[in-house]
Amino acid sequence: MLFLWDWFTSILASLGLYHINAKILFLGLDNAGKTTLLRQLKDNRTVSAEPTLHPNTEELVVGQLRLKAFDLGGHETARRLWQDYISTVDAVVFLVDAVDRQRLPEAKRELDGLLSSDELRGVPFLVLGNKIDLPSACSEKELKFALGLQETYGKDISSNHYDERRVGSPIELYMCSVVRRMGYRDAFEWLSSFLQ
Ligand code: GDP
Ligand code: MG
């Protein structure tokens, strides 16, 4: 038991998430990889996972950390669910399927909507371009362009901090492969630098 707990906490620590008291929303179009990512974090150890209340949502609770995932785009019921929750959110992880170029405009629309919502003003956004294990995946540059993210916050975490005067949200894009467990460690370190 102790061993498992150590293992689990070391994974969270390596992601910069251990001991963080935060609510993190995982959003993105369906098929982006949200469930896979949450399951990985969950299966990585003993956690209390609440039962799925809705097919387009998921929740994972680890100590003080609450991770909640919702599908965006054409799921109005799910939208109603997360609208109740949005004002208490500390960070957003927005997953994008980097292979599905056809749906990038839809993903951009959803992301733009979130970035312009009053409730999420100043909340850090981590955008994950997922599925880079597939050869047809977009490059980081291509995805940045498609999502209108040419001007991001910067990946140097030594200077990250909340700045109350900032109007917009700090936002950064990382490419990853959830199934290969590649790329998202640095990404979560970046995000957690705003949460400590
Ligand atoms: P959700 O709708 O955002 O919850 O997406 P899912 O987690 O259900 O994933 C949708 C599909 O994409 C599933 O078939 C996953 O196995 C697949 N998938 C997720 N992450 C990756 C990845 O990193 N690489 C590849 N090739 N497929 C992935
Ligand atoms: Mg899902």
PDB file of C-alpha atoms and ligand atoms in Angstrom:
ATOM      1  CA  MET A   1       0.000   0.000   0.000  1.00  0.00           C
ATOM      2  CA  LEU A   2       2.703   2.424   1.026  1.00  0.00           C
ATOM      3  CA  PHE A   3       4.696   1.508  -2.044  1.00  0.00           C
ATOM      4  CA  LEU A   4       1.743   2.185  -4.302  1.00  0.00           C
ATOM      5  CA  TRP A   5       1.086   5.484  -2.625  1.00  0.00           C
ATOM      6  CA  ASP A   6       4.730   6.500  -3.014  1.00  0.00           C
ATOM      7  CA  TRP A   7       4.622   5.537  -6.646  1.00  0.00           C
ATOM      8  CA  PHE A   8       1.491   7.507  -7.239  1.00  0.00           C
ATOM      9  CA  THR A   9       2.634  10.613  -5.430  1.00  0.00           C
ATOM     10  CA  SER A  10       5.937  10.511  -7.269  1.00  0.00           C
ATOM     11  CA  ILE A  11       4.084  10.575 -10.580  1.00  0.00           C
ATOM     12  CA  LEU A  12       2.029  13.528  -9.469  1.00  0.00           C
ATOM     13  CA  ALA A  13       5.142  15.193  -8.115  1.00  0.00           C
ATOM     14  CA  SER A  14       6.901  14.681 -11.422  1.00  0.00           C
ATOM     15  CA  LEU A  15       3.953  16.345 -13.115  1.00  0.00           C
ATOM     16  CA  GLY A  16       4.201  19.180 -10.604  1.00  0.00           C
ATOM     17  CA  LEU A  17       0.724  18.399  -9.297  1.00  0.00           C
ATOM     18  CA  TYR A  18       1.304  16.822  -5.901  1.00  0.00           C
ATOM     19  CA  HIS A  19       0.133  18.908  -2.946  1.00  0.00           C
ATOM     20  CA  ILE A  20      -1.687  21.288  -5.174  1.00  0.00           C
ATOM     21  CA  ASN A  21      -5.100  22.331  -3.997  1.00  0.00           C
ATOM     22  CA  ALA A  22      -6.739  23.096  -7.306  1.00  0.00           C
ATOM     23  CA  LYS A  23      -9.561  22.421  -9.683  1.00  0.00           C
ATOM     24  CA  ILE A  24      -8.368  21.750 -13.196  1.00  0.00           C
ATOM     25  CA  LEU A  25     -10.769  21.521 -16.120  1.00  0.00           C
ATOM     26  CA  PHE A  26      -9.856  19.249 -19.024  1.00  0.00           C
ATOM     27  CA  LEU A  27     -11.690  20.453 -22.101  1.00  0.00           C
ATOM     28  CA  GLY A  28     -11.611  19.762 -25.805  1.00  0.00           C
ATOM     29  CA  LEU A  29     -13.631  18.262 -28.615  1.00  0.00           C
ATOM     30  CA  ASP A  30     -14.629  14.640 -28.203  1.00  0.00           C
ATOM     31  CA  ASN A  31     -11.894  12.246 -29.329  1.00  0.00           C
ATOM     32  CA  ALA A  32      -9.066  14.621 -28.310  1.00  0.00           C
ATOM     33  CA  GLY A  33      -7.743  12.253 -25.635  1.00  0.00           C
ATOM     34  CA  LYS A  34      -9.167  13.636 -22.360  1.00  0.00           C
ATOM     35  CA  THR A  35     -10.499  10.338 -21.059  1.00  0.00           C
ATOM     36  CA  THR A  36      -7.283   8.535 -21.949  1.00  0.00           C
ATOM     37  CA  LEU A  37      -5.204  11.128 -20.109  1.00  0.00           C
ATOM     38  CA  LEU A  38      -7.383  11.065 -17.003  1.00  0.00           C
ATOM     39  CA  ARG A  39      -7.453   7.262 -16.973  1.00  0.00           C
ATOM     40  CA  GLN A  40      -3.670   7.234 -17.132  1.00  0.00           C
ATOM     41  CA  LEU A  41      -3.374   9.533 -14.170  1.00  0.00           C
ATOM     42  CA  LYS A  42      -5.987   7.455 -12.375  1.00  0.00           C
ATOM     43  CA  ASP A  43      -4.576   4.031 -13.208  1.00  0.00           C
ATOM     44  CA  ASN A  44      -1.214   5.276 -12.109  1.00  0.00           C
ATOM     45  CA  ARG A  45      -2.524   4.840  -8.602  1.00  0.00           C
ATOM     46  CA  THR A  46      -4.853   4.588  -5.695  1.00  0.00           C
ATOM     47  CA  VAL A  47      -7.277   7.375  -6.161  1.00  0.00           C
ATOM     48  CA  SER A  48     -10.871   7.885  -5.396  1.00  0.00           C
ATOM     49  CA  ALA A  49     -12.610   8.295  -8.683  1.00  0.00           C
ATOM     50  CA  GLU A  50     -16.179   9.381  -8.573  1.00  0.00           C
ATOM     51  CA  PRO A  51     -18.557   7.520 -10.835  1.00  0.00           C
ATOM     52  CA  THR A  52     -19.156   8.988 -14.252  1.00  0.00           C
ATOM     53  CA  LEU A  53     -22.345  10.971 -14.049  1.00  0.00           C
ATOM     54  CA  HIS A  54     -22.595  11.746 -17.724  1.00  0.00           C
ATOM     55  CA  PRO A  55     -21.043  10.174 -20.822  1.00  0.00           C
ATOM     56  CA  ASN A  56     -19.323  13.428 -21.796  1.00  0.00           C
ATOM     57  CA  THR A  57     -17.814  14.189 -18.421  1.00  0.00           C
ATOM     58  CA  GLU A  58     -15.334  12.595 -16.071  1.00  0.00           C
ATOM     59  CA  GLU A  59     -13.933  13.425 -12.678  1.00  0.00           C
ATOM     60  CA  LEU A  60     -10.818  12.403 -10.830  1.00  0.00           C
ATOM     61  CA  VAL A  61     -10.150  13.462  -7.258  1.00  0.00           C
ATOM     62  CA  VAL A  62      -6.698  13.060  -5.769  1.00  0.00           C
ATOM     63  CA  GLY A  63      -6.369  14.555  -2.321  1.00  0.00           C
ATOM     64  CA  GLN A  64      -6.876  18.272  -2.788  1.00  0.00           C
ATOM     65  CA  LEU A  65      -6.632  18.084  -6.544  1.00  0.00           C
ATOM     66  CA  ARG A  66      -9.799  17.862  -8.612  1.00  0.00           C
ATOM     67  CA  LEU A  67      -9.565  17.059 -12.300  1.00  0.00           C
ATOM     68  CA  LYS A  68     -12.726  17.299 -14.327  1.00  0.00           C
ATOM     69  CA  ALA A  69     -13.119  16.614 -18.033  1.00  0.00           C
ATOM     70  CA  PHE A  70     -15.862  17.738 -20.393  1.00  0.00           C
ATOM     71  CA  ASP A  71     -16.367  17.271 -24.113  1.00  0.00           C
ATOM     72  CA  LEU A  72     -16.986  20.491 -26.010  1.00  0.00           C
ATOM     73  CA  GLY A  73     -18.726  20.998 -29.312  1.00  0.00           C
ATOM     74  CA  GLY A  74     -22.279  19.868 -29.831  1.00  0.00           C
ATOM     75  CA  HIS A  75     -22.728  18.554 -26.310  1.00  0.00           C
ATOM     76  CA  GLU A  76     -25.062  21.097 -24.843  1.00  0.00           C
ATOM     77  CA  THR A  77     -25.852  18.992 -21.800  1.00  0.00           C
ATOM     78  CA  ALA A  78     -22.190  18.763 -20.892  1.00  0.00           C
ATOM     79  CA  ARG A  79     -21.848  22.493 -21.414  1.00  0.00           C
ATOM     80  CA  ARG A  80     -24.594  23.115 -18.889  1.00  0.00           C
ATOM     81  CA  LEU A  81     -22.751  20.883 -16.458  1.00  0.00           C
ATOM     82  CA  TRP A  82     -19.451  22.704 -16.667  1.00  0.00           C
ATOM     83  CA  GLN A  83     -20.904  26.193 -16.728  1.00  0.00           C
ATOM     84  CA  ASP A  84     -21.898  25.660 -13.100  1.00  0.00           C
ATOM     85  CA  TYR A  85     -18.354  24.760 -12.275  1.00  0.00           C
ATOM     86  CA  ILE A  86     -16.364  27.190 -14.357  1.00  0.00           C
ATOM     87  CA  SER A  87     -16.156  30.115 -11.914  1.00  0.00           C
ATOM     88  CA  THR A  88     -14.198  28.018  -9.384  1.00  0.00           C
ATOM     89  CA  VAL A  89     -11.638  26.663 -11.838  1.00  0.00           C
ATOM     90  CA  ASP A  90      -7.900  27.276 -11.286  1.00  0.00           C
ATOM     91  CA  ALA A  91      -6.574  26.057 -14.624  1.00  0.00           C
ATOM     92  CA  VAL A  92      -7.737  24.722 -17.979  1.00  0.00           C
ATOM     93  CA  VAL A  93      -6.114  21.958 -19.995  1.00  0.00           C
ATOM     94  CA  PHE A  94      -7.413  22.134 -23.555  1.00  0.00           C
ATOM     95  CA  LEU A  95      -6.708  19.006 -25.569  1.00  0.00           C
ATOM     96  CA  VAL A  96      -6.614  19.017 -29.354  1.00  0.00           C
ATOM     97  CA  ASP A  97      -6.372  16.058 -31.717  1.00  0.00           C
ATOM     98  CA  ALA A  98      -3.379  17.154 -33.821  1.00  0.00           C
ATOM     99  CA  VAL A  99      -4.212  14.588 -36.496  1.00  0.00           C
ATOM    100  CA  ASP A 100      -7.773  15.678 -37.167  1.00  0.00           C
ATOM    101  CA  ARG A 101      -7.096  18.796 -39.252  1.00  0.00           C
ATOM    102  CA  GLN A 102     -10.718  18.998 -40.375  1.00  0.00           C
ATOM    103  CA  ARG A 103     -11.862  19.763 -36.859  1.00  0.00           C
ATOM    104  CA  LEU A 104      -9.176  22.322 -36.015  1.00  0.00           C
ATOM    105  CA  PRO A 105     -11.461  25.254 -36.874  1.00  0.00           C
ATOM    106  CA  GLU A 106     -14.079  23.823 -34.513  1.00  0.00           C
ATOM    107  CA  ALA A 107     -11.447  23.368 -31.804  1.00  0.00           C
ATOM    108  CA  LYS A 108     -10.303  26.968 -32.342  1.00  0.00           C
ATOM    109  CA  ARG A 109     -13.864  28.256 -32.008  1.00  0.00           C
ATOM    110  CA  GLU A 110     -14.305  26.450 -28.707  1.00  0.00           C
ATOM    111  CA  LEU A 111     -10.932  27.651 -27.426  1.00  0.00           C
ATOM    112  CA  ASP A 112     -11.641  31.244 -28.448  1.00  0.00           C
ATOM    113  CA  GLY A 113     -14.981  31.063 -26.669  1.00  0.00           C
ATOM    114  CA  LEU A 114     -13.308  29.905 -23.475  1.00  0.00           C
ATOM    115  CA  LEU A 115     -10.562  32.506 -23.687  1.00  0.00           C
ATOM    116  CA  SER A 116     -13.089  35.285 -24.014  1.00  0.00           C
ATOM    117  CA  SER A 117     -15.317  34.137 -21.169  1.00  0.00           C
ATOM    118  CA  ASP A 118     -15.361  36.390 -18.128  1.00  0.00           C
ATOM    119  CA  GLU A 119     -15.307  33.476 -15.692  1.00  0.00           C
ATOM    120  CA  LEU A 120     -11.961  32.254 -17.004  1.00  0.00           C
ATOM    121  CA  ARG A 121     -10.231  35.624 -17.177  1.00  0.00           C
ATOM    122  CA  GLY A 122      -6.628  35.249 -16.028  1.00  0.00           C
ATOM    123  CA  VAL A 123      -6.935  31.466 -15.592  1.00  0.00           C
ATOM    124  CA  PRO A 124      -3.884  29.681 -17.068  1.00  0.00           C
ATOM    125  CA  PHE A 125      -4.547  27.605 -20.183  1.00  0.00           C
ATOM    126  CA  LEU A 126      -2.424  24.661 -21.186  1.00  0.00           C
ATOM    127  CA  VAL A 127      -3.141  23.581 -24.762  1.00  0.00           C
ATOM    128  CA  LEU A 128      -2.042  20.038 -25.563  1.00  0.00           C
ATOM    129  CA  GLY A 129      -1.640  19.038 -29.223  1.00  0.00           C
ATOM    130  CA  ASN A 130      -2.149  15.315 -28.796  1.00  0.00           C
ATOM    131  CA  LYS A 131      -1.367  12.197 -30.881  1.00  0.00           C
ATOM    132  CA  ILE A 132       2.085  13.183 -32.164  1.00  0.00           C
ATOM    133  CA  ASP A 133       2.917   9.459 -32.217  1.00  0.00           C
ATOM    134  CA  LEU A 134       0.981   9.382 -35.500  1.00  0.00           C
ATOM    135  CA  PRO A 135       3.026  10.470 -38.521  1.00  0.00           C
ATOM    136  CA  SER A 136       0.253  12.639 -39.937  1.00  0.00           C
ATOM    137  CA  ALA A 137       0.055  14.831 -36.832  1.00  0.00           C
ATOM    138  CA  CYS A 138       0.486  18.587 -37.235  1.00  0.00           C
ATOM    139  CA  SER A 139       3.753  20.167 -36.247  1.00  0.00           C
ATOM    140  CA  GLU A 140       3.724  22.561 -33.306  1.00  0.00           C
ATOM    141  CA  LYS A 141       4.051  25.457 -35.716  1.00  0.00           C
ATOM    142  CA  GLU A 142       1.125  24.298 -37.838  1.00  0.00           C
ATOM    143  CA  LEU A 143      -1.082  23.776 -34.809  1.00  0.00           C
ATOM    144  CA  LYS A 144      -0.162  27.159 -33.343  1.00  0.00           C
ATOM    145  CA  PHE A 145      -1.175  28.779 -36.580  1.00  0.00           C
ATOM    146  CA  ALA A 146      -4.429  26.810 -36.881  1.00  0.00           C
ATOM    147  CA  LEU A 147      -5.423  27.720 -33.327  1.00  0.00           C
ATOM    148  CA  GLY A 148      -4.290  31.338 -33.573  1.00  0.00           C
ATOM    149  CA  LEU A 149      -1.704  30.840 -30.848  1.00  0.00           C
ATOM    150  CA  GLN A 150       1.299  32.526 -32.417  1.00  0.00           C
ATOM    151  CA  GLU A 151       1.695  34.726 -29.349  1.00  0.00           C
ATOM    152  CA  THR A 152       1.910  32.475 -26.326  1.00  0.00           C
ATOM    153  CA  TYR A 153       3.179  33.060 -22.815  1.00  0.00           C
ATOM    154  CA  GLY A 154       6.557  31.341 -23.135  1.00  0.00           C
ATOM    155  CA  LYS A 155       7.828  28.023 -21.841  1.00  0.00           C
ATOM    156  CA  ASP A 156      10.440  29.346 -19.427  1.00  0.00           C
ATOM    157  CA  ILE A 157       8.802  28.574 -16.102  1.00  0.00           C
ATOM    158  CA  SER A 158      11.340  30.363 -13.929  1.00  0.00           C
ATOM    159  CA  SER A 159       9.509  33.650 -14.338  1.00  0.00           C
ATOM    160  CA  ASN A 160       5.916  32.418 -14.321  1.00  0.00           C
ATOM    161  CA  HIS A 161       3.573  34.035 -11.898  1.00  0.00           C
ATOM    162  CA  TYR A 162       0.043  35.267 -11.701  1.00  0.00           C
ATOM    163  CA  ASP A 163      -0.107  38.897 -12.552  1.00  0.00           C
ATOM    164  CA  GLU A 164      -3.368  40.413 -11.368  1.00  0.00           C
ATOM    165  CA  ARG A 165      -3.006  43.184 -13.906  1.00  0.00           C
ATOM    166  CA  ARG A 166      -2.922  40.785 -16.809  1.00  0.00           C
ATOM    167  CA  VAL A 167      -6.167  40.883 -18.695  1.00  0.00           C
ATOM    168  CA  GLY A 168      -5.796  37.684 -20.656  1.00  0.00           C
ATOM    169  CA  SER A 169      -4.922  34.180 -19.565  1.00  0.00           C
ATOM    170  CA  PRO A 170      -1.372  32.840 -19.691  1.00  0.00           C
ATOM    171  CA  ILE A 171      -1.515  30.269 -22.465  1.00  0.00           C
ATOM    172  CA  GLU A 172       1.015  27.857 -23.909  1.00  0.00           C
ATOM    173  CA  LEU A 173       0.969  24.992 -26.397  1.00  0.00           C
ATOM    174  CA  TYR A 174       2.775  21.697 -25.924  1.00  0.00           C
ATOM    175  CA  MET A 175       2.720  18.764 -28.319  1.00  0.00           C
ATOM    176  CA  CYS A 176       2.269  15.355 -26.742  1.00  0.00           C
ATOM    177  CA  SER A 177       1.263  11.766 -27.122  1.00  0.00           C
ATOM    178  CA  VAL A 178      -0.929  10.691 -24.278  1.00  0.00           C
ATOM    179  CA  VAL A 179      -0.773   7.009 -25.240  1.00  0.00           C
ATOM    180  CA  ARG A 180       3.022   7.110 -25.384  1.00  0.00           C
ATOM    181  CA  ARG A 181       3.186   9.241 -22.231  1.00  0.00           C
ATOM    182  CA  MET A 182       5.301  11.742 -24.121  1.00  0.00           C
ATOM    183  CA  GLY A 183       5.377  15.496 -23.898  1.00  0.00           C
ATOM    184  CA  TYR A 184       2.894  16.216 -21.163  1.00  0.00           C
ATOM    185  CA  ARG A 185       5.306  16.234 -18.234  1.00  0.00           C
ATOM    186  CA  ASP A 186       6.892  19.573 -19.217  1.00  0.00           C
ATOM    187  CA  ALA A 187       3.433  20.810 -20.037  1.00  0.00           C
ATOM    188  CA  PHE A 188       2.083  20.093 -16.553  1.00  0.00           C
ATOM    189  CA  GLU A 189       5.183  21.599 -15.003  1.00  0.00           C
ATOM    190  CA  TRP A 190       4.474  24.757 -16.945  1.00  0.00           C
ATOM    191  CA  LEU A 191       0.864  24.759 -15.775  1.00  0.00           C
ATOM    192  CA  SER A 192       1.649  24.003 -12.151  1.00  0.00           C
ATOM    193  CA  SER A 193       4.056  26.923 -12.010  1.00  0.00           C
ATOM    194  CA  PHE A 194       0.933  29.097 -11.937  1.00  0.00           C
ATOM    195  CA  LEU A 195      -0.733  27.071  -9.203  1.00  0.00           C
ATOM    196  CA  GLN A 196       1.788  27.129  -6.387  1.00  0.00           C
TER     197      GLN A 196
HETATM  198  P1  GDP B   1     -11.967  12.162 -25.357  1.00  0.00           P
HETATM  199  O1  GDP B   1     -13.206  12.111 -26.178  1.00  0.00           O
HETATM  200  O2  GDP B   1     -11.321  13.509 -25.416  1.00  0.00           O
HETATM  201  O3  GDP B   1     -12.174  11.688 -23.958  1.00  0.00           O
HETATM  202  O4  GDP B   1     -10.912  11.194 -26.075  1.00  0.00           O
HETATM  203  P2  GDP B   1     -10.471   9.716 -25.680  1.00  0.00           P
HETATM  204  O5  GDP B   1      -9.551   9.737 -24.522  1.00  0.00           O
HETATM  205  O6  GDP B   1     -11.674   8.876 -25.577  1.00  0.00           O
HETATM  206  O7  GDP B   1      -9.603   9.308 -26.949  1.00  0.00           O
HETATM  207  C1  GDP B   1     -10.174   9.230 -28.246  1.00  0.00           C
HETATM  208  C2  GDP B   1      -9.395   8.272 -29.100  1.00  0.00           C
HETATM  209  O8  GDP B   1      -8.083   8.770 -29.333  1.00  0.00           O
HETATM  210  C3  GDP B   1      -9.212   6.905 -28.449  1.00  0.00           C
HETATM  211  O9  GDP B   1      -9.329   5.926 -29.455  1.00  0.00           O
HETATM  212  C4  GDP B   1      -7.802   6.965 -27.896  1.00  0.00           C
HETATM  213  O10 GDP B   1      -7.196   5.704 -27.819  1.00  0.00           O
HETATM  214  C5  GDP B   1      -7.116   7.823 -28.937  1.00  0.00           C
HETATM  215  N1  GDP B   1      -5.943   8.525 -28.387  1.00  0.00           N
HETATM  216  C6  GDP B   1      -5.857   9.244 -27.250  1.00  0.00           C
HETATM  217  N2  GDP B   1      -4.611   9.718 -27.074  1.00  0.00           N
HETATM  218  C7  GDP B   1      -3.883   9.291 -28.131  1.00  0.00           C
HETATM  219  C8  GDP B   1      -2.504   9.451 -28.526  1.00  0.00           C
HETATM  220  O11 GDP B   1      -1.666  10.055 -27.862  1.00  0.00           O
HETATM  221  N3  GDP B   1      -2.143   8.871 -29.709  1.00  0.00           N
HETATM  222  C9  GDP B   1      -3.019   8.156 -30.474  1.00  0.00           C
HETATM  223  N4  GDP B   1      -2.545   7.622 -31.602  1.00  0.00           N
HETATM  224  N5  GDP B   1      -4.299   7.984 -30.128  1.00  0.00           N
HETATM  225  C10 GDP B   1      -4.736   8.535 -28.975  1.00  0.00           C
HETATM  226 MG    MG B   2     -13.961  11.228 -23.031  1.00  0.00          MG
END
